[in-house]
């Protein structure tokens, strides 16, 4: 059974995924990093082409290496709440 934090994280992810208008690249990098840290922790498996875009994504994620999964979920939810509030 999912905790309240897990449910809130999943809802925030769904809400951000459904946005029609683009989010600024720096904010999307934060979402990516928080999501990866929340779901994969500090294991940095990367598959695919290592181009500039993916290098930025990996760098953003690696900066959170000491953050717990729960804290990453909380940060993702907080950022999502801010972005969604500013869209209204």
Tab-separated table of N, CA and C in Angstrom:
chain	number	residue	atom	x	y	z
A	1	UNK	N	0.845	-1.190	0.000
A	1	UNK	CA	0.000	0.000	0.000
A	1	UNK	C	0.887	1.251	0.000
A	2	UNK	N	0.494	2.210	-0.801
A	2	UNK	CA	1.260	3.449	-0.897
A	2	UNK	C	0.999	4.357	0.299
A	3	UNK	N	2.023	5.052	0.719
A	3	UNK	CA	1.886	6.040	1.788
A	3	UNK	C	1.234	7.304	1.221
A	4	UNK	N	0.855	8.202	2.102
A	4	UNK	CA	0.293	9.483	1.658
A	4	UNK	C	1.300	10.238	0.796
A	5	UNK	N	2.577	10.157	1.168
A	5	UNK	CA	3.622	10.829	0.394
A	5	UNK	C	3.714	10.236	-1.010
A	6	UNK	N	3.680	8.908	-1.100
A	6	UNK	CA	3.737	8.249	-2.408
A	6	UNK	C	2.551	8.655	-3.285
A	7	UNK	N	1.377	8.693	-2.689
A	7	UNK	CA	0.178	9.085	-3.448
A	7	UNK	C	0.267	10.530	-3.921
A	8	UNK	N	0.716	11.418	-3.040
A	8	UNK	CA	0.858	12.836	-3.408
A	8	UNK	C	1.907	12.997	-4.511
A	9	UNK	N	2.987	12.228	-4.434
A	9	UNK	CA	4.040	12.270	-5.451
A	9	UNK	C	3.484	11.818	-6.802
A	10	UNK	N	2.750	10.726	-6.811
A	10	UNK	CA	2.168	10.218	-8.060
A	10	UNK	C	1.177	11.217	-8.657
A	11	UNK	N	0.382	11.847	-7.817
A	11	UNK	CA	-0.580	12.854	-8.297
A	11	UNK	C	0.151	14.067	-8.871
A	12	UNK	N	1.209	14.503	-8.199
A	12	UNK	CA	1.988	15.649	-8.698
A	12	UNK	C	2.617	15.305	-10.044
A	13	UNK	N	3.146	14.085	-10.166
A	13	UNK	CA	3.749	13.661	-11.420
A	13	UNK	C	2.706	13.649	-12.545
A	14	UNK	N	1.532	13.127	-12.261
A	14	UNK	CA	0.461	13.095	-13.270
A	14	UNK	C	0.081	14.505	-13.704
A	15	UNK	N	-0.066	15.398	-12.734
A	15	UNK	CA	-0.473	16.779	-13.038
A	15	UNK	C	0.566	17.483	-13.908
A	16	UNK	N	1.832	17.310	-13.596
A	16	UNK	CA	2.890	17.949	-14.384
A	16	UNK	C	2.962	17.316	-15.771
A	17	UNK	N	2.785	16.024	-15.844
A	17	UNK	CA	2.849	15.318	-17.131
A	17	UNK	C	1.737	15.747	-18.081
A	18	UNK	N	0.630	16.215	-17.529
A	18	UNK	CA	-0.525	16.600	-18.344
A	18	UNK	C	-0.501	18.055	-18.805
A	19	UNK	N	0.489	18.827	-18.372
A	19	UNK	CA	0.543	20.240	-18.758
A	19	UNK	C	0.634	20.372	-20.272
A	20	UNK	N	-0.149	21.269	-20.816
A	20	UNK	CA	-0.145	21.508	-22.266
A	20	UNK	C	0.950	22.493	-22.664
A	21	UNK	N	1.178	23.488	-21.822
A	21	UNK	CA	2.188	24.507	-22.125
A	21	UNK	C	3.533	24.070	-21.557
A	22	UNK	N	4.610	24.351	-22.270
A	22	UNK	CA	5.931	23.917	-21.800
A	22	UNK	C	6.349	24.620	-20.514
A	23	UNK	N	7.171	23.924	-19.766
A	23	UNK	CA	7.760	24.457	-18.544
A	23	UNK	C	9.203	24.827	-18.884
A	24	UNK	N	9.713	25.875	-18.266
A	24	UNK	CA	11.084	26.325	-18.530
A	24	UNK	C	12.067	25.167	-18.340
A	25	UNK	N	13.107	25.160	-19.152
A	25	UNK	CA	14.076	24.059	-19.156
A	25	UNK	C	14.726	23.845	-17.786
A	26	UNK	N	15.049	24.917	-17.083
A	26	UNK	CA	15.688	24.752	-15.768
A	26	UNK	C	14.748	24.102	-14.762
A	27	UNK	N	13.465	24.402	-14.877
A	27	UNK	CA	12.469	23.784	-13.991
A	27	UNK	C	12.284	22.310	-14.360
A	28	UNK	N	12.266	22.020	-15.649
A	28	UNK	CA	12.137	20.622	-16.084
A	28	UNK	C	13.331	19.798	-15.606
A	29	UNK	N	14.522	20.374	-15.594
A	29	UNK	CA	15.689	19.669	-15.069
A	29	UNK	C	15.514	19.333	-13.596
A	30	UNK	N	14.944	20.261	-12.846
A	30	UNK	CA	14.681	20.000	-11.427
A	30	UNK	C	13.667	18.870	-11.272
A	31	UNK	N	12.596	18.922	-12.069
A	31	UNK	CA	11.614	17.837	-12.011
A	31	UNK	C	12.272	16.498	-12.308
A	32	UNK	N	13.086	16.464	-13.351
A	32	UNK	CA	13.769	15.230	-13.733
A	32	UNK	C	14.632	14.714	-12.581
A	33	UNK	N	15.439	15.596	-12.018
A	33	UNK	CA	16.363	15.198	-10.959
A	33	UNK	C	15.609	14.700	-9.724
A	34	UNK	N	14.588	15.429	-9.300
A	34	UNK	CA	13.809	14.994	-8.134
A	34	UNK	C	13.128	13.658	-8.408
A	35	UNK	N	12.578	13.505	-9.598
A	35	UNK	CA	11.891	12.260	-9.948
A	35	UNK	C	12.874	11.085	-9.927
A	36	UNK	N	14.017	11.248	-10.567
A	36	UNK	CA	14.993	10.160	-10.616
A	36	UNK	C	15.528	9.823	-9.228
A	37	UNK	N	15.780	10.840	-8.406
A	37	UNK	CA	16.274	10.590	-7.055
A	37	UNK	C	15.197	9.899	-6.223
A	38	UNK	N	13.950	10.292	-6.413
A	38	UNK	CA	12.842	9.691	-5.668
A	38	UNK	C	12.612	8.238	-6.071
A	39	UNK	N	12.814	7.928	-7.331
A	39	UNK	CA	12.479	6.590	-7.819
A	39	UNK	C	13.675	5.655	-7.971
A	40	UNK	N	14.868	6.198	-8.183
A	40	UNK	CA	16.036	5.342	-8.390
A	40	UNK	C	17.144	5.570	-7.363
A	41	UNK	N	17.028	6.637	-6.577
A	41	UNK	CA	18.073	6.927	-5.600
A	41	UNK	C	19.352	7.381	-6.279
A	42	UNK	N	20.450	7.098	-5.651
A	42	UNK	CA	21.744	7.568	-6.163
A	42	UNK	C	22.429	6.558	-7.078
A	43	UNK	N	21.658	5.674	-7.662
A	43	UNK	CA	22.204	4.765	-8.669
A	43	UNK	C	22.031	5.469	-9.999
A	44	UNK	N	23.103	5.747	-10.649
A	44	UNK	CA	23.044	6.559	-11.859
A	44	UNK	C	23.181	5.720	-13.123
A	45	UNK	N	22.303	4.758	-13.309
A	45	UNK	CA	22.390	4.000	-14.567
A	45	UNK	C	21.881	4.883	-15.699
A	46	UNK	N	22.653	4.987	-16.714
A	46	UNK	CA	22.211	5.798	-17.835
A	46	UNK	C	22.369	5.005	-19.109
A	47	UNK	N	21.292	4.904	-19.807
A	47	UNK	CA	21.317	4.221	-21.088
A	47	UNK	C	20.910	5.231	-22.146
A	48	UNK	N	21.546	5.144	-23.256
A	48	UNK	CA	21.198	6.057	-24.331
A	48	UNK	C	22.384	6.907	-24.724
A	49	UNK	N	22.097	7.777	-25.636
A	49	UNK	CA	23.136	8.649	-26.181
A	49	UNK	C	23.473	9.734	-25.163
A	50	UNK	N	24.743	9.916	-24.892
A	50	UNK	CA	25.151	10.961	-23.957
A	50	UNK	C	25.450	12.220	-24.749
A	51	UNK	N	24.389	12.991	-24.981
A	51	UNK	CA	24.528	14.261	-25.672
A	51	UNK	C	24.430	15.379	-24.632
A	52	UNK	N	24.439	16.599	-25.077
A	52	UNK	CA	24.425	17.733	-24.149
A	52	UNK	C	23.166	17.721	-23.281
A	53	UNK	N	22.031	17.454	-23.884
A	53	UNK	CA	20.768	17.442	-23.127
A	53	UNK	C	20.817	16.405	-22.011
A	54	UNK	N	21.234	15.202	-22.346
A	54	UNK	CA	21.301	14.145	-21.335
A	54	UNK	C	22.386	14.408	-20.303
A	55	UNK	N	23.454	15.058	-20.695
A	55	UNK	CA	24.502	15.418	-19.743
A	55	UNK	C	23.960	16.386	-18.691
A	56	UNK	N	23.161	17.344	-19.105
A	56	UNK	CA	22.535	18.268	-18.150
A	56	UNK	C	21.611	17.519	-17.197
A	57	UNK	N	20.845	16.568	-17.728
A	57	UNK	CA	19.923	15.787	-16.896
A	57	UNK	C	20.686	14.972	-15.847
A	58	UNK	N	21.726	14.284	-16.277
A	58	UNK	CA	22.522	13.480	-15.348
A	58	UNK	C	23.194	14.362	-14.303
A	59	UNK	N	23.713	15.511	-14.724
A	59	UNK	CA	24.349	16.432	-13.784
A	59	UNK	C	23.354	16.913	-12.724
A	60	UNK	N	22.144	17.274	-13.155
A	60	UNK	CA	21.124	17.738	-12.210
A	60	UNK	C	20.789	16.643	-11.202
A	61	UNK	N	20.686	15.423	-11.679
A	61	UNK	CA	20.373	14.291	-10.803
A	61	UNK	C	21.520	14.022	-9.832
A	62	UNK	N	22.742	14.033	-10.323
A	62	UNK	CA	23.896	13.735	-9.473
A	62	UNK	C	24.055	14.751	-8.339
A	63	UNK	N	23.581	15.958	-8.554
A	63	UNK	CA	23.670	16.983	-7.509
A	63	UNK	C	22.797	16.642	-6.308
A	64	UNK	N	21.864	15.711	-6.475
A	64	UNK	CA	20.970	15.322	-5.384
A	64	UNK	C	21.388	14.012	-4.726
A	65	UNK	N	22.611	13.553	-4.975
A	65	UNK	CA	23.032	12.222	-4.563
A	65	UNK	C	22.868	11.933	-3.070
A	66	UNK	N	22.897	12.941	-2.235
A	66	UNK	CA	22.752	12.721	-0.794
A	66	UNK	C	21.324	12.909	-0.295
A	67	UNK	N	20.399	13.196	-1.192
A	67	UNK	CA	19.002	13.431	-0.810
A	67	UNK	C	18.259	12.095	-0.726
A	68	UNK	N	17.455	11.942	0.312
A	68	UNK	CA	16.674	10.716	0.457
A	68	UNK	C	15.532	10.691	-0.554
A	69	UNK	N	15.022	9.507	-0.794
A	69	UNK	CA	13.889	9.348	-1.704
A	69	UNK	C	12.689	10.165	-1.224
A	70	UNK	N	12.391	10.092	0.057
A	70	UNK	CA	11.249	10.840	0.598
A	70	UNK	C	11.436	12.339	0.447
A	71	UNK	N	12.645	12.819	0.691
A	71	UNK	CA	12.889	14.262	0.539
A	71	UNK	C	12.757	14.676	-0.920
A	72	UNK	N	13.232	13.846	-1.835
A	72	UNK	CA	13.101	14.150	-3.268
A	72	UNK	C	11.624	14.205	-3.666
A	73	UNK	N	10.822	13.309	-3.133
A	73	UNK	CA	9.378	13.333	-3.411
A	73	UNK	C	8.763	14.627	-2.888
A	74	UNK	N	9.138	15.021	-1.684
A	74	UNK	CA	8.612	16.263	-1.101
A	74	UNK	C	9.003	17.474	-1.942
A	75	UNK	N	10.251	17.501	-2.400
A	75	UNK	CA	10.717	18.620	-3.226
A	75	UNK	C	9.989	18.640	-4.575
A	76	UNK	N	9.755	17.474	-5.150
A	76	UNK	CA	9.022	17.388	-6.409
A	76	UNK	C	7.606	17.933	-6.213
A	77	UNK	N	6.949	17.513	-5.153
A	77	UNK	CA	5.585	17.960	-4.869
A	77	UNK	C	5.549	19.467	-4.664
A	78	UNK	N	6.520	19.991	-3.919
A	78	UNK	CA	6.577	21.439	-3.654
A	78	UNK	C	6.764	22.215	-4.960
A	79	UNK	N	7.670	21.755	-5.811
A	79	UNK	CA	7.905	22.423	-7.089
A	79	UNK	C	6.669	22.323	-7.984
A	80	UNK	N	6.046	21.160	-8.009
A	80	UNK	CA	4.838	20.973	-8.822
A	80	UNK	C	3.721	21.899	-8.354
A	81	UNK	N	3.563	22.016	-7.060
A	81	UNK	CA	2.534	22.898	-6.499
A	81	UNK	C	2.767	24.334	-6.931
A	82	UNK	N	4.001	24.783	-6.893
A	82	UNK	CA	4.350	26.148	-7.315
A	82	UNK	C	4.066	26.350	-8.804
A	83	UNK	N	4.512	25.407	-9.631
A	83	UNK	CA	4.320	25.530	-11.071
A	83	UNK	C	2.832	25.515	-11.410
A	84	UNK	N	2.091	24.624	-10.817
A	84	UNK	CA	0.653	24.517	-11.125
A	84	UNK	C	-0.110	25.742	-10.631
A	85	UNK	N	0.280	26.271	-9.495
A	85	UNK	CA	-0.382	27.475	-8.965
A	85	UNK	C	-0.153	28.673	-9.884
A	86	UNK	N	1.039	28.760	-10.442
A	86	UNK	CA	1.354	29.876	-11.336
A	86	UNK	C	0.719	29.736	-12.711
A	87	UNK	N	0.160	28.586	-13.011
A	87	UNK	CA	-0.506	28.348	-14.311
A	87	UNK	C	-1.960	28.782	-14.296
A	88	UNK	N	-2.498	29.013	-13.135
A	88	UNK	CA	-3.933	29.349	-13.043
A	88	UNK	C	-4.182	30.814	-13.262
